[in-house]
Short mmCIF file of C-alpha atoms and ligand atoms in Angstrom, two decimals:
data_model
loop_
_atom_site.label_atom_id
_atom_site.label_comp_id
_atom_site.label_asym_id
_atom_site.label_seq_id
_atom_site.Cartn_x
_atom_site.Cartn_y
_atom_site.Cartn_z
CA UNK A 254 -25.00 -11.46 -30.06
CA UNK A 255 -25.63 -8.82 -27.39
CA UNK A 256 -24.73 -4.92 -28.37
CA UNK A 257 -22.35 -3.53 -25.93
CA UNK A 258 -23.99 -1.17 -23.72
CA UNK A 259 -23.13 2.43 -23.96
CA UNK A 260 -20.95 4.65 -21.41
CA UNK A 261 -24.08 6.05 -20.72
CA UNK A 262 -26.33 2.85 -20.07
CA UNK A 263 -23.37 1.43 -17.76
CA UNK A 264 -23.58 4.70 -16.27
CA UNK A 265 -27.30 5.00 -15.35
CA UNK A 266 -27.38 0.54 -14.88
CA UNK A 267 -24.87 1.19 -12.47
CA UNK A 268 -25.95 4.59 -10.23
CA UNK A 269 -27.43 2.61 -7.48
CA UNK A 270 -24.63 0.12 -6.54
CA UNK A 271 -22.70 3.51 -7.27
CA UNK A 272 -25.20 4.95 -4.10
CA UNK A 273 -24.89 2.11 -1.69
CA UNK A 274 -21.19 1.95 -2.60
CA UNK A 275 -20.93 5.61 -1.62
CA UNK A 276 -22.67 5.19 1.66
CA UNK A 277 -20.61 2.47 2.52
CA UNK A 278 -17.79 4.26 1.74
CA UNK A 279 -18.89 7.29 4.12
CA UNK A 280 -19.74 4.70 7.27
CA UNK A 281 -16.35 3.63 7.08
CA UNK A 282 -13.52 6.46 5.73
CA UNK A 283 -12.48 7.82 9.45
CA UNK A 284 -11.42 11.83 9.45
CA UNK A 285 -7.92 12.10 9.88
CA UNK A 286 -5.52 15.38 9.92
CA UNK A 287 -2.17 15.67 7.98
CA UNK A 288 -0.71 17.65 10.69
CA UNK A 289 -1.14 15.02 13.30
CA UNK A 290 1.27 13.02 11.13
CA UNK A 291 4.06 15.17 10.57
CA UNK A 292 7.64 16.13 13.00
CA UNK A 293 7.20 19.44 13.16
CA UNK A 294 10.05 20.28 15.51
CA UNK A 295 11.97 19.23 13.09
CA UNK A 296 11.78 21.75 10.59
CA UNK A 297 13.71 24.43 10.21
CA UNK A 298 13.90 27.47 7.52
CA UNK A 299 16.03 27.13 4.43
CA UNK A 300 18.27 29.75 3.57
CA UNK A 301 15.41 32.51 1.64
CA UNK A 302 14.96 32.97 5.03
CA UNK A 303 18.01 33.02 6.64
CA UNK A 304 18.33 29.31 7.22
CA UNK A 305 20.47 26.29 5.64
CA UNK A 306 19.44 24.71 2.29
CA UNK A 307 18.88 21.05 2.10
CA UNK A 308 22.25 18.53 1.61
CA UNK A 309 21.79 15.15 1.49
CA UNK A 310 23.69 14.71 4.62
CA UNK A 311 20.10 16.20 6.63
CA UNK A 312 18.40 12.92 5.13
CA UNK A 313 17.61 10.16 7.59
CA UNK A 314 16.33 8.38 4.59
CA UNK A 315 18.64 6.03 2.52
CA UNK A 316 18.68 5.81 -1.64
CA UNK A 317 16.10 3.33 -1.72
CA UNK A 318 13.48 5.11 0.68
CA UNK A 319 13.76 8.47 -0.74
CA UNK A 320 13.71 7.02 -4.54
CA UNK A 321 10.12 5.16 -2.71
CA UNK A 322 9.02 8.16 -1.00
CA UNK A 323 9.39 10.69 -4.44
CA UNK A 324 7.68 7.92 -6.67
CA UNK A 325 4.95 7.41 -4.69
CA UNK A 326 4.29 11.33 -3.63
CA UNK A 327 5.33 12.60 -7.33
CA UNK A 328 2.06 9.58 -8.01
CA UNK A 329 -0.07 11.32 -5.43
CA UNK A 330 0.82 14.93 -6.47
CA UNK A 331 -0.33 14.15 -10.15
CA UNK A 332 -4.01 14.00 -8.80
CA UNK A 333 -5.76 16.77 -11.29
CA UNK A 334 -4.29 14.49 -14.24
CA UNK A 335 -6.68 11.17 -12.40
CA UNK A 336 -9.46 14.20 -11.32
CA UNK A 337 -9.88 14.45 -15.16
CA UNK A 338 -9.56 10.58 -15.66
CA UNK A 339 -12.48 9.79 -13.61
CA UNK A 340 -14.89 12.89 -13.77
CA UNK A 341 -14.85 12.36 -17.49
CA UNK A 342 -15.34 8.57 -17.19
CA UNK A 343 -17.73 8.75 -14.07
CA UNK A 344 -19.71 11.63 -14.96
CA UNK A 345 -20.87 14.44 -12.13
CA UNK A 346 -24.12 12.78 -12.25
CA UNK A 347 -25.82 11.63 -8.51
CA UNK A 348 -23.62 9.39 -6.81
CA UNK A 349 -21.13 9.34 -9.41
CA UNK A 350 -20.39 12.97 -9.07
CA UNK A 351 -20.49 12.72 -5.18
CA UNK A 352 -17.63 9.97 -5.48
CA UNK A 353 -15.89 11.71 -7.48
CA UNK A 354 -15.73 14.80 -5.57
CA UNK A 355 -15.39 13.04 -2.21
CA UNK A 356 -12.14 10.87 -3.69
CA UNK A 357 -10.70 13.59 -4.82
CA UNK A 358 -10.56 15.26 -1.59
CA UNK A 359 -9.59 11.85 0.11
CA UNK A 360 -6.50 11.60 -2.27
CA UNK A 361 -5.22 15.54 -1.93
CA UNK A 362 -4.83 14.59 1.53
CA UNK A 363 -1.80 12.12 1.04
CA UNK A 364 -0.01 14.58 -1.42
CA UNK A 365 -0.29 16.84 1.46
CA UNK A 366 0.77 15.02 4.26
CA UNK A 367 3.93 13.47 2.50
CA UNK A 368 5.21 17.02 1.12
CA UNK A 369 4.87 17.84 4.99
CA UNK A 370 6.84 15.08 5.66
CA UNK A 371 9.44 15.14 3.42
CA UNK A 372 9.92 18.67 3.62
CA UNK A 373 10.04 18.86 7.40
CA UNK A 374 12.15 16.27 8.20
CA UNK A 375 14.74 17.39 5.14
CA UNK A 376 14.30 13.76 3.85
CA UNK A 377 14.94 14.84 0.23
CA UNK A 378 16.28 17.50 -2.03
CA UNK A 379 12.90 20.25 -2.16
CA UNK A 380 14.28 21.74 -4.95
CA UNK A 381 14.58 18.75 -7.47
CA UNK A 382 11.32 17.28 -5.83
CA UNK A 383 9.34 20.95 -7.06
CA UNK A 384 11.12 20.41 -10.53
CA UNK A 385 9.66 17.01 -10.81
CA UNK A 386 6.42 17.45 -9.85
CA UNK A 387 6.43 20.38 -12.29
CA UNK A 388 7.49 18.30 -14.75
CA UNK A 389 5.21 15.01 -14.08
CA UNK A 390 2.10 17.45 -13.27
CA UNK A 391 2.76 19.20 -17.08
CA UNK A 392 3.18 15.95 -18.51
CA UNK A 393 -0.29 14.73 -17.11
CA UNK A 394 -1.17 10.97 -17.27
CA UNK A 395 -2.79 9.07 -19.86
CA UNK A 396 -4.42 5.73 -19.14
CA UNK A 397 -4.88 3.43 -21.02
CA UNK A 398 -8.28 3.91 -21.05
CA UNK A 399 -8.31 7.16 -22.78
CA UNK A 400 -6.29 5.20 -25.88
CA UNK A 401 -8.60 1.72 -25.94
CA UNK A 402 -11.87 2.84 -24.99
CA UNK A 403 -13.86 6.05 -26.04
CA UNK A 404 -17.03 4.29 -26.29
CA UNK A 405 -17.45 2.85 -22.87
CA UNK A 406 -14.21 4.09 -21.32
CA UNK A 407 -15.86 3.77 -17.48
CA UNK A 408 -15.06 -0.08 -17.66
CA UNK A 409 -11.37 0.47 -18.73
CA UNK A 410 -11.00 2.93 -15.61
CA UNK A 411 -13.15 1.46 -13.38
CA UNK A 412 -11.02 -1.87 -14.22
CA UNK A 413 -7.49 0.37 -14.00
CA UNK A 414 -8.38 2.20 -10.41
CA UNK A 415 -9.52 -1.11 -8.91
CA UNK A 416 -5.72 -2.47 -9.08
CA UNK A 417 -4.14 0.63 -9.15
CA UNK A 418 -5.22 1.08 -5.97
CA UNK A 419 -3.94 -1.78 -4.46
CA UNK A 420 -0.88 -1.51 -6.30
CA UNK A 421 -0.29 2.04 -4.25
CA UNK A 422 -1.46 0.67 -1.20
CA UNK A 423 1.16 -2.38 -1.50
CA UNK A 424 3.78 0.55 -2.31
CA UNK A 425 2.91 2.89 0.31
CA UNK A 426 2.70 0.13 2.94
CA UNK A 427 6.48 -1.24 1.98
CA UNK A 428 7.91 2.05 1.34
CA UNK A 429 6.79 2.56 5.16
CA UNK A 430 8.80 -0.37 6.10
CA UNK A 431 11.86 0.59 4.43
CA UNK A 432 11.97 4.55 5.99
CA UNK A 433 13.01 3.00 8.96
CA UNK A 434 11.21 5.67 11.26
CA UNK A 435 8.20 4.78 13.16
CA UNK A 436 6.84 8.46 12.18
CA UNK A 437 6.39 7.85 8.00
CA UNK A 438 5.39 4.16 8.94
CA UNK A 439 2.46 5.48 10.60
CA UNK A 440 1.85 7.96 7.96
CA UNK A 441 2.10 5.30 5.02
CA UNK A 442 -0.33 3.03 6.92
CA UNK A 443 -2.37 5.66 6.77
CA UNK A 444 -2.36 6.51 3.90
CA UNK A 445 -2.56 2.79 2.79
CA UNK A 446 -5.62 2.31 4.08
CA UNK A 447 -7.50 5.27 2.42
CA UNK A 448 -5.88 3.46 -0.82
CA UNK A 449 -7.90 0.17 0.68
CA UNK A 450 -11.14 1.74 0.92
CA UNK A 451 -10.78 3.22 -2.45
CA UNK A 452 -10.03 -0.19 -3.58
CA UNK A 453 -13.04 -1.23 -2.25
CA UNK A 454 -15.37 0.72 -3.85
CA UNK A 455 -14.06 0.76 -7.25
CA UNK A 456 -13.04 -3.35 -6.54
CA UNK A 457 -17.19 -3.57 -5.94
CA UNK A 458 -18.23 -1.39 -9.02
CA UNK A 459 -16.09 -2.96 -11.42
CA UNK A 460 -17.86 -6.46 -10.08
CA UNK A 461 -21.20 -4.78 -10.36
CA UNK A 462 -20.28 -4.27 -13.74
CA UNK A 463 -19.19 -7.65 -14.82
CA UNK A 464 -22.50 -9.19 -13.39
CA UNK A 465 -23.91 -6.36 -16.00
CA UNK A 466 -22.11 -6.67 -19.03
CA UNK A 467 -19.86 -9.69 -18.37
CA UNK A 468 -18.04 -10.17 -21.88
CA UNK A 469 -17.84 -5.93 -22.19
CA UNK A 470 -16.29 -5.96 -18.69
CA UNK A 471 -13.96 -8.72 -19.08
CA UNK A 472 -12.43 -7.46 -22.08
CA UNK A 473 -11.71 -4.22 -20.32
CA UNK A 474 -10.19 -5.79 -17.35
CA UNK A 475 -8.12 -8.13 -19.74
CA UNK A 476 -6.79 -5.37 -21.81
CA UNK A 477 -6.09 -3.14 -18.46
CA UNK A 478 -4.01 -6.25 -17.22
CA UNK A 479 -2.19 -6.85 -20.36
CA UNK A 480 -1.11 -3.12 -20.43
CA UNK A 481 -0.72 -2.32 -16.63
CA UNK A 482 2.20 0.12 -15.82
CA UNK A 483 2.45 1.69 -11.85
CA UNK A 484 0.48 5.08 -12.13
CA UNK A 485 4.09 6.65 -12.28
CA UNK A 486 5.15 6.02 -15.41
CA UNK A 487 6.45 8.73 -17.54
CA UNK A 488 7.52 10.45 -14.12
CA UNK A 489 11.56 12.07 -14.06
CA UNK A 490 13.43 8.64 -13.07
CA UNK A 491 10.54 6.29 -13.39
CA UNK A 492 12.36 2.96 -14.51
CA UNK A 493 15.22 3.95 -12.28
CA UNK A 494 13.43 4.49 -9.23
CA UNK A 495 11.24 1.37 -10.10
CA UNK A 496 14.22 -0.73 -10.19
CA UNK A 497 14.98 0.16 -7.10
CA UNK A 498 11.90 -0.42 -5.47
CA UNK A 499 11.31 -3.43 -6.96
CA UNK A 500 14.60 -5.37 -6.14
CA UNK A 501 13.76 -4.23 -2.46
CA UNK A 502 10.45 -5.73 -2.08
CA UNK A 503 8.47 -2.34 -2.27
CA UNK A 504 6.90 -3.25 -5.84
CA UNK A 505 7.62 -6.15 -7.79
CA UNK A 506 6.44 -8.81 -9.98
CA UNK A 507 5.10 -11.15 -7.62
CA UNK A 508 3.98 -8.60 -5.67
CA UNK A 509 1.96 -7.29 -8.51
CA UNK A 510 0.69 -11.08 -9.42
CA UNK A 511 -0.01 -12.74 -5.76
CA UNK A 512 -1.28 -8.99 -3.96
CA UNK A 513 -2.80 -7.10 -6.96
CA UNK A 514 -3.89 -9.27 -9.66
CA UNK A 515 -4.74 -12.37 -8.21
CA UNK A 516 -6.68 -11.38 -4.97
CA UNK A 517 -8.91 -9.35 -6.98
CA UNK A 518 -9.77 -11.74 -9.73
CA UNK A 519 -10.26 -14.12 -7.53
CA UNK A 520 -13.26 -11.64 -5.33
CA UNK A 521 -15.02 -11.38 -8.76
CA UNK A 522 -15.10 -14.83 -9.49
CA UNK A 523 -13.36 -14.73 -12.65
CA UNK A 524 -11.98 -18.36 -13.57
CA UNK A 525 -15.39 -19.90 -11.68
CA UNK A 526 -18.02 -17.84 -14.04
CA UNK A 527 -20.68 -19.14 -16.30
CA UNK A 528 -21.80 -16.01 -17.73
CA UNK A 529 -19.29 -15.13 -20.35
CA UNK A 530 -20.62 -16.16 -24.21
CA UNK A 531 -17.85 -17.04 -26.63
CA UNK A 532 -16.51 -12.92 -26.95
CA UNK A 533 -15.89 -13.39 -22.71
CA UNK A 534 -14.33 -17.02 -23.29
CA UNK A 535 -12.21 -15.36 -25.47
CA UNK A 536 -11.35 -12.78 -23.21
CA UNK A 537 -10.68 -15.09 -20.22
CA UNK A 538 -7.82 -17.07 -22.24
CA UNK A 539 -6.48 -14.09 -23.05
CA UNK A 540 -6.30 -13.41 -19.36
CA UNK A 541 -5.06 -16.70 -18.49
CA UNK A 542 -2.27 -16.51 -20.86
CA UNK A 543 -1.27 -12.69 -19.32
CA UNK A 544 -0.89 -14.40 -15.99
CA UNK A 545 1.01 -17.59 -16.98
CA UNK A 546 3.84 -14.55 -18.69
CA UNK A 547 3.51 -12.96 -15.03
CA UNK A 548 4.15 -15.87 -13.19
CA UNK A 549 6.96 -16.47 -16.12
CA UNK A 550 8.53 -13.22 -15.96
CA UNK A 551 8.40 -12.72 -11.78
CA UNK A 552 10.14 -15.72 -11.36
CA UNK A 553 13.15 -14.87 -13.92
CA UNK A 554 12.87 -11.61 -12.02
CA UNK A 555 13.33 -13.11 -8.67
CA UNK A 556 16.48 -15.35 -9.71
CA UNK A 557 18.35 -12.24 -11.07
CA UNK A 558 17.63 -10.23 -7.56
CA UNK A 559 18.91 -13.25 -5.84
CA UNK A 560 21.92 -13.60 -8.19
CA UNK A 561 22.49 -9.38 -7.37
CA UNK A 562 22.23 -9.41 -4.09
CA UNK A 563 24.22 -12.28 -3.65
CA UNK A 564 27.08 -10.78 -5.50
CA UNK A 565 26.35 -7.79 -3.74
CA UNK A 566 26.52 -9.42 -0.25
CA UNK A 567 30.11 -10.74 -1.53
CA UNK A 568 31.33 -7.68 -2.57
CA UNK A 569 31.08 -6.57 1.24
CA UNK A 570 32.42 -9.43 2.94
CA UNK A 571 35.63 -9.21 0.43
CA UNK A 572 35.23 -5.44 1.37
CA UNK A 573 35.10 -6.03 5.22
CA UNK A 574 37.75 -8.86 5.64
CA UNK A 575 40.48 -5.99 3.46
CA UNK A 576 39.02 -3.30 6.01
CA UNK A 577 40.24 -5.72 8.87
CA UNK A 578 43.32 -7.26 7.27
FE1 FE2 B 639 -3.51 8.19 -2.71
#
Protein backbone atom coordinates (compact mmCIF):
# COMPACT_ATOMS: atom_id res chain seq x y z
CA UNK A 1 0.00 0.00 0.00
CA UNK A 2 1.00 3.59 -0.81
CA UNK A 3 2.62 5.81 2.27
CA UNK A 4 0.66 8.88 2.76
CA UNK A 5 2.46 11.77 1.53
CA UNK A 6 3.72 14.28 3.96
CA UNK A 7 2.32 17.99 4.67
CA UNK A 8 5.29 18.90 3.08
CA UNK A 9 5.20 16.71 -0.23
CA UNK A 10 1.38 17.82 -0.68
CA UNK A 11 2.75 21.11 -0.17
CA UNK A 12 5.55 21.30 -2.79
CA UNK A 13 3.16 18.49 -5.33
CA UNK A 14 0.73 21.05 -5.10
CA UNK A 15 2.61 24.79 -5.51
CA UNK A 16 1.87 25.04 -9.13
CA UNK A 17 -1.94 24.43 -9.31
CA UNK A 18 -1.48 26.65 -6.05
CA UNK A 19 0.21 29.41 -8.86
CA UNK A 20 -2.28 29.13 -11.63
CA UNK A 21 -5.00 29.04 -8.95
CA UNK A 22 -3.63 32.33 -7.65
CA UNK A 23 -3.53 34.00 -10.99
CA UNK A 24 -6.85 33.04 -11.67
CA UNK A 25 -7.91 34.25 -8.63
CA UNK A 26 -6.25 37.83 -9.33
CA UNK A 27 -7.93 38.04 -13.14
CA UNK A 28 -11.11 37.75 -11.55
CA UNK A 29 -11.45 39.30 -7.65
CA UNK A 30 -12.78 43.00 -8.77
CA UNK A 31 -11.54 46.00 -6.19
CA UNK A 32 -14.31 47.10 -4.29
CA UNK A 33 -14.54 49.85 -1.30
CA UNK A 34 -16.41 49.30 2.05
CA UNK A 35 -17.42 52.82 2.12
CA UNK A 36 -19.29 52.70 -1.10
CA UNK A 37 -21.52 50.22 0.73
CA UNK A 38 -22.44 51.83 3.78
CA UNK A 39 -25.57 54.81 4.77
CA UNK A 40 -23.56 57.16 6.03
CA UNK A 41 -26.15 59.87 6.60
CA UNK A 42 -27.43 57.81 8.77
CA UNK A 43 -25.16 57.81 11.51
CA UNK A 44 -25.19 59.77 14.19
CA UNK A 45 -22.89 60.08 17.53
CA UNK A 46 -23.75 58.07 20.61
CA UNK A 47 -23.89 59.71 23.76
CA UNK A 48 -19.58 59.82 24.69
CA UNK A 49 -20.08 62.40 22.45
CA UNK A 50 -22.99 64.08 23.23
CA UNK A 51 -25.35 61.94 21.23
CA UNK A 52 -28.09 59.10 22.01
CA UNK A 53 -27.01 55.49 22.80
CA UNK A 54 -28.40 52.70 20.80
CA UNK A 55 -32.21 51.19 21.85
CA UNK A 56 -33.55 48.65 20.00
CA UNK A 57 -36.30 50.84 18.88
CA UNK A 58 -33.34 52.64 16.21
CA UNK A 59 -33.20 49.01 14.58
CA UNK A 60 -34.80 48.63 11.17
CA UNK A 61 -33.73 45.08 11.49
CA UNK A 62 -36.11 42.41 13.03
CA UNK A 63 -34.90 39.38 15.63
CA UNK A 64 -34.11 37.14 12.96
CA UNK A 65 -31.89 39.59 10.75
CA UNK A 66 -29.92 41.01 13.47
CA UNK A 67 -29.39 37.37 15.20
CA UNK A 68 -28.11 36.70 11.00
CA UNK A 69 -26.24 39.79 10.72
CA UNK A 70 -24.11 39.25 14.39
CA UNK A 71 -23.47 35.47 13.49
CA UNK A 72 -22.21 36.00 10.36
CA UNK A 73 -20.00 39.37 11.21
CA UNK A 74 -18.96 37.88 14.83
CA UNK A 75 -17.72 34.73 11.88
CA UNK A 76 -15.97 37.35 9.82
CA UNK A 77 -14.47 39.32 12.78
CA UNK A 78 -12.77 36.04 14.11
CA UNK A 79 -10.37 36.22 11.01
CA UNK A 80 -6.74 36.14 12.96
CA UNK A 81 -8.13 32.76 14.60
CA UNK A 82 -8.55 31.28 10.38
CA UNK A 83 -5.13 33.67 9.55
CA UNK A 84 -3.42 31.12 11.90
CA UNK A 85 -5.52 28.12 10.52
CA UNK A 86 -4.28 28.46 7.10
CA UNK A 87 -0.71 30.11 7.32
CA UNK A 88 0.19 27.18 9.48
CA UNK A 89 -1.48 24.63 7.14
CA UNK A 90 -0.50 26.50 3.82
CA UNK A 91 2.84 27.55 4.65
CA UNK A 92 4.30 31.28 3.52
CA UNK A 93 6.05 29.47 0.88
CA UNK A 94 5.59 30.94 -3.10
CA UNK A 95 2.13 30.93 -4.01
CA UNK A 96 0.98 29.53 -0.89
CA UNK A 97 2.16 32.45 1.10
CA UNK A 98 0.85 34.94 -1.60
CA UNK A 99 -2.74 33.30 -1.08
CA UNK A 100 -2.57 33.45 2.08
CA UNK A 101 -1.73 36.96 2.46
CA UNK A 102 -3.99 38.10 -0.38
CA UNK A 103 -7.20 36.13 1.41
CA UNK A 104 -6.57 37.51 4.32
CA UNK A 105 -6.87 40.94 3.13
CA UNK A 106 -9.96 39.89 0.93
CA UNK A 107 -11.75 38.61 4.15
CA UNK A 108 -10.84 41.83 6.61
CA UNK A 109 -12.77 43.63 4.14
CA UNK A 110 -16.29 42.09 5.02
CA UNK A 111 -15.63 42.42 8.86
CA UNK A 112 -15.18 45.95 7.94
CA UNK A 113 -17.87 46.79 5.86
CA UNK A 114 -20.61 45.04 8.09
CA UNK A 115 -19.33 46.80 11.47
CA UNK A 116 -19.90 49.99 9.17
CA UNK A 117 -23.10 48.86 8.53
CA UNK A 118 -24.40 47.81 11.53
CA UNK A 119 -23.02 50.51 13.41
CA UNK A 120 -24.25 53.28 11.13
CA UNK A 121 -27.51 52.38 10.57
CA UNK A 122 -28.00 51.50 14.62
CA UNK A 123 -29.11 47.99 13.42
CA UNK A 124 -27.88 46.36 16.66
CA UNK A 125 -26.83 46.90 20.21
CA UNK A 126 -22.69 48.15 19.66
CA UNK A 127 -22.11 47.51 23.01
CA UNK A 128 -23.07 43.72 23.34
CA UNK A 129 -21.78 43.25 19.66
CA UNK A 130 -17.92 44.64 21.10
CA UNK A 131 -18.48 42.17 24.11
CA UNK A 132 -18.99 39.34 21.78
CA UNK A 133 -16.51 39.74 19.47
CA UNK A 134 -14.20 40.11 22.49
CA UNK A 135 -15.32 37.14 23.69
CA UNK A 136 -15.43 34.89 20.31
CA UNK A 137 -11.98 36.62 19.16
CA UNK A 138 -10.36 35.34 22.86
CA UNK A 139 -11.90 32.14 22.44
CA UNK A 140 -10.24 31.65 18.91
CA UNK A 141 -11.44 28.74 16.66
CA UNK A 142 -10.29 25.34 16.45
CA UNK A 143 -10.96 23.21 13.40
CA UNK A 144 -11.18 20.21 13.21
CA UNK A 145 -8.23 19.93 11.49
CA UNK A 146 -5.96 21.01 14.18
CA UNK A 147 -7.56 17.85 16.40
CA UNK A 148 -7.52 14.97 13.38
CA UNK A 149 -4.65 15.84 11.41
CA UNK A 150 -1.08 17.01 12.49
CA UNK A 151 0.60 15.05 9.94
CA UNK A 152 -0.92 16.32 6.78
CA UNK A 153 -3.35 18.83 8.28
CA UNK A 154 -3.45 20.97 4.68
CA UNK A 155 -6.02 18.29 3.38
CA UNK A 156 -8.31 18.58 6.49
CA UNK A 157 -8.34 22.53 5.89
CA UNK A 158 -8.12 22.66 2.47
CA UNK A 159 -11.26 20.12 2.63
CA UNK A 160 -12.97 22.45 5.65
CA UNK A 161 -12.48 26.06 3.71
CA UNK A 162 -13.78 24.57 0.45
CA UNK A 163 -17.43 24.17 2.11
CA UNK A 164 -17.07 26.57 4.60
CA UNK A 165 -17.00 28.89 2.14
CA UNK A 166 -19.99 28.16 0.51
CA UNK A 167 -21.67 27.60 3.62
CA UNK A 168 -20.97 31.62 4.38
CA UNK A 169 -21.75 32.56 1.05
CA UNK A 170 -25.30 30.67 1.28
CA UNK A 171 -25.60 32.62 4.77
CA UNK A 172 -24.55 35.92 3.72
CA UNK A 173 -26.66 35.76 0.54
CA UNK A 174 -30.05 34.80 2.70
CA UNK A 175 -29.28 36.92 5.57
CA UNK A 176 -29.37 39.72 2.69
CA UNK A 177 -32.79 38.66 1.82
CA UNK A 178 -34.17 38.71 5.16
CA UNK A 179 -32.71 42.59 6.16
CA UNK A 180 -35.30 43.74 4.09
CA UNK A 181 -33.24 46.90 2.86
CA UNK A 182 -31.93 47.04 -0.57
CA UNK A 183 -28.64 48.72 1.08
CA UNK A 184 -27.24 45.32 3.22
CA UNK A 185 -28.66 43.21 0.21
CA UNK A 186 -26.19 44.77 -1.93
CA UNK A 187 -23.57 44.58 0.64
CA UNK A 188 -24.19 40.73 1.38
CA UNK A 189 -24.06 40.02 -2.38
CA UNK A 190 -21.03 41.40 -2.19
CA UNK A 191 -19.67 40.02 0.09
CA UNK A 192 -21.07 36.61 -1.13
CA UNK A 193 -19.31 36.63 -3.99
CA UNK A 194 -15.76 37.23 -2.57
CA UNK A 195 -16.93 34.01 -0.41
CA UNK A 196 -17.52 32.38 -4.17
CA UNK A 197 -14.21 33.08 -5.46
CA UNK A 198 -12.64 31.86 -2.34
CA UNK A 199 -14.63 28.81 -2.85
CA UNK A 200 -13.22 28.47 -5.97
CA UNK A 201 -9.84 28.33 -5.34
CA UNK A 202 -9.76 26.24 -2.36
CA UNK A 203 -12.92 24.03 -4.24
CA UNK A 204 -9.94 23.56 -7.17
CA UNK A 205 -6.98 22.78 -4.71
CA UNK A 206 -8.72 20.40 -2.68
CA UNK A 207 -9.55 18.55 -6.29
CA UNK A 208 -5.96 18.96 -7.24
CA UNK A 209 -5.32 17.14 -4.27
CA UNK A 210 -7.58 14.21 -4.59
CA UNK A 211 -6.22 13.55 -8.21
CA UNK A 212 -2.79 13.48 -5.96
CA UNK A 213 -3.40 11.48 -3.10
CA UNK A 214 -6.95 10.22 -3.69
CA UNK A 215 -7.51 7.77 -0.59
CA UNK A 216 -5.36 10.57 1.81
CA UNK A 217 -7.75 13.23 0.44
CA UNK A 218 -10.90 11.44 0.70
CA UNK A 219 -10.47 10.52 4.15
CA UNK A 220 -9.95 14.13 5.02
CA UNK A 221 -12.93 15.35 3.21
CA UNK A 222 -15.00 12.42 4.82
CA UNK A 223 -13.95 13.16 8.29
CA UNK A 224 -14.44 17.16 7.63
CA UNK A 225 -18.09 16.19 6.52
CA UNK A 226 -18.84 13.92 9.32
CA UNK A 227 -17.74 16.68 11.82
CA UNK A 228 -18.87 19.93 9.99
CA UNK A 229 -20.19 22.71 12.37
CA UNK A 230 -20.86 26.60 10.72
CA UNK A 231 -17.45 28.44 11.41
CA UNK A 232 -19.45 30.08 14.38
CA UNK A 233 -19.60 27.66 16.72
CA UNK A 234 -18.54 28.31 20.19
CA UNK A 235 -19.61 32.07 19.45
CA UNK A 236 -21.99 33.96 22.57
CA UNK A 237 -25.57 32.56 21.34
CA UNK A 238 -24.39 30.18 18.70
CA UNK A 239 -27.19 27.39 18.86
CA UNK A 240 -29.67 30.13 19.57
CA UNK A 241 -28.96 32.30 16.82
CA UNK A 242 -28.56 29.13 14.58
CA UNK A 243 -31.97 28.11 15.35
CA UNK A 244 -33.11 31.00 14.23
CA UNK A 245 -31.50 31.18 11.08
CA UNK A 246 -32.11 27.94 10.23
CA UNK A 247 -35.99 27.72 10.68
CA UNK A 248 -35.92 30.92 8.36
CA UNK A 249 -34.20 29.55 5.45
CA UNK A 250 -30.82 31.45 6.07
CA UNK A 251 -28.89 28.07 7.02
CA UNK A 252 -30.32 24.81 7.27
CA UNK A 253 -30.06 21.23 6.70
CA UNK A 254 -30.97 20.98 3.24
CA UNK A 255 -29.39 23.92 2.58
CA UNK A 256 -26.19 22.53 3.88
CA UNK A 257 -26.86 19.01 1.86
CA UNK A 258 -28.35 20.26 -1.73
CA UNK A 259 -25.99 23.90 -1.79
CA UNK A 260 -22.83 22.90 0.18
CA UNK A 261 -22.21 19.32 0.22
CA UNK A 262 -23.61 18.00 -2.73
CA UNK A 263 -22.62 20.59 -5.48
CA UNK A 264 -19.14 20.23 -4.49
CA UNK A 265 -18.81 16.50 -4.38
CA UNK A 266 -20.37 16.27 -7.25
CA UNK A 267 -17.42 19.01 -9.21
CA UNK A 268 -14.78 16.51 -7.90
CA UNK A 269 -16.26 13.57 -9.16
CA UNK A 270 -16.56 11.77 -6.06
CA UNK A 271 -19.24 8.82 -6.43
CA UNK A 272 -17.94 8.45 -10.40
CA UNK A 273 -14.03 7.81 -9.40
CA UNK A 274 -11.86 4.86 -10.14
CA UNK A 275 -8.88 5.88 -8.33
CA UNK A 276 -9.57 5.13 -4.74
CA UNK A 277 -7.80 1.51 -3.52
CA UNK A 278 -9.66 -0.29 -0.78
CA UNK A 279 -8.49 2.61 2.23
CA UNK A 280 -10.60 5.31 -0.38
CA UNK A 281 -13.52 2.64 -0.87
CA UNK A 282 -13.64 2.67 2.60
CA UNK A 283 -13.72 6.19 2.90
CA UNK A 284 -16.41 6.75 0.23
CA UNK A 285 -19.04 4.46 2.24
CA UNK A 286 -18.31 6.24 5.01
CA UNK A 287 -19.29 9.29 3.05
CA UNK A 288 -22.26 7.80 1.60
CA UNK A 289 -23.60 6.79 4.87
CA UNK A 290 -22.92 10.70 6.32
CA UNK A 291 -25.18 11.87 3.55
CA UNK A 292 -28.02 9.28 3.74
CA UNK A 293 -28.13 10.73 8.00
CA UNK A 294 -28.23 14.31 6.22
CA UNK A 295 -30.85 13.66 3.98
CA UNK A 296 -32.44 11.70 7.21
CA UNK A 297 -32.05 14.37 9.62
CA UNK A 298 -33.04 17.58 7.09
CA UNK A 299 -36.11 16.07 6.36
CA UNK A 300 -37.22 15.43 10.20
CA UNK A 301 -35.93 18.98 10.41
CA UNK A 302 -38.16 20.32 7.77
CA UNK A 303 -41.48 18.58 9.19
CA UNK A 304 -40.90 20.15 12.69
CA UNK A 305 -40.44 23.86 10.98
CA UNK A 306 -43.57 23.15 9.13
CA UNK A 307 -45.37 21.81 12.25
CA UNK A 308 -43.91 25.44 14.12
CA UNK A 309 -44.78 27.64 11.83
CA UNK A 310 -47.99 26.27 11.30
CA UNK A 311 -48.88 26.55 14.90
CA UNK A 312 -47.33 29.73 14.81
CA UNK A 313 -49.43 31.03 11.86
CA UNK A 314 -52.55 29.85 14.13
CA UNK A 315 -51.59 31.49 17.01
CA UNK A 316 -52.06 34.86 14.95
CA UNK A 317 -55.15 34.25 13.24
CA UNK A 318 -56.76 33.24 16.84
CA UNK A 319 -54.80 36.46 17.84
CA UNK A 320 -56.25 38.68 14.99
CA UNK A 321 -59.95 37.45 14.89
CA UNK A 322 -59.92 38.44 19.30
CA UNK A 323 -58.20 41.84 18.11
CA UNK A 324 -61.35 42.33 15.79
CA UNK A 325 -64.06 40.68 17.87
FE1 LIG B 1 -15.75 36.44 4.52
Amino acid sequence: MARDLTQLELLQELAPVAEDNVNRHLSMAKEWHPHDYVPWDEGRNFAALGGVDWDIEQSQLDEVARAAMITNLLTEDNLPSYHREIAENFSQDGAWGTWVGRWTAEENRHGIVMRDYLVVTRAVDPVQLERFRMEHMTNGFASPADVMASQAGFLYSVAYVTFQELATRVSHRNTGKVCKDPIADRMLQRIAADENLHMIFYRNMCGAALDLAPDQALEAVTTILENFEMPGAGMPNFRRNGVLMAKNGIYDLRQHLEEVVQPVLRKWNIFDRTDFTARGEAARERLAAHLEELERQAAKFEEQRDRMLAREAKKREQAAAKASA
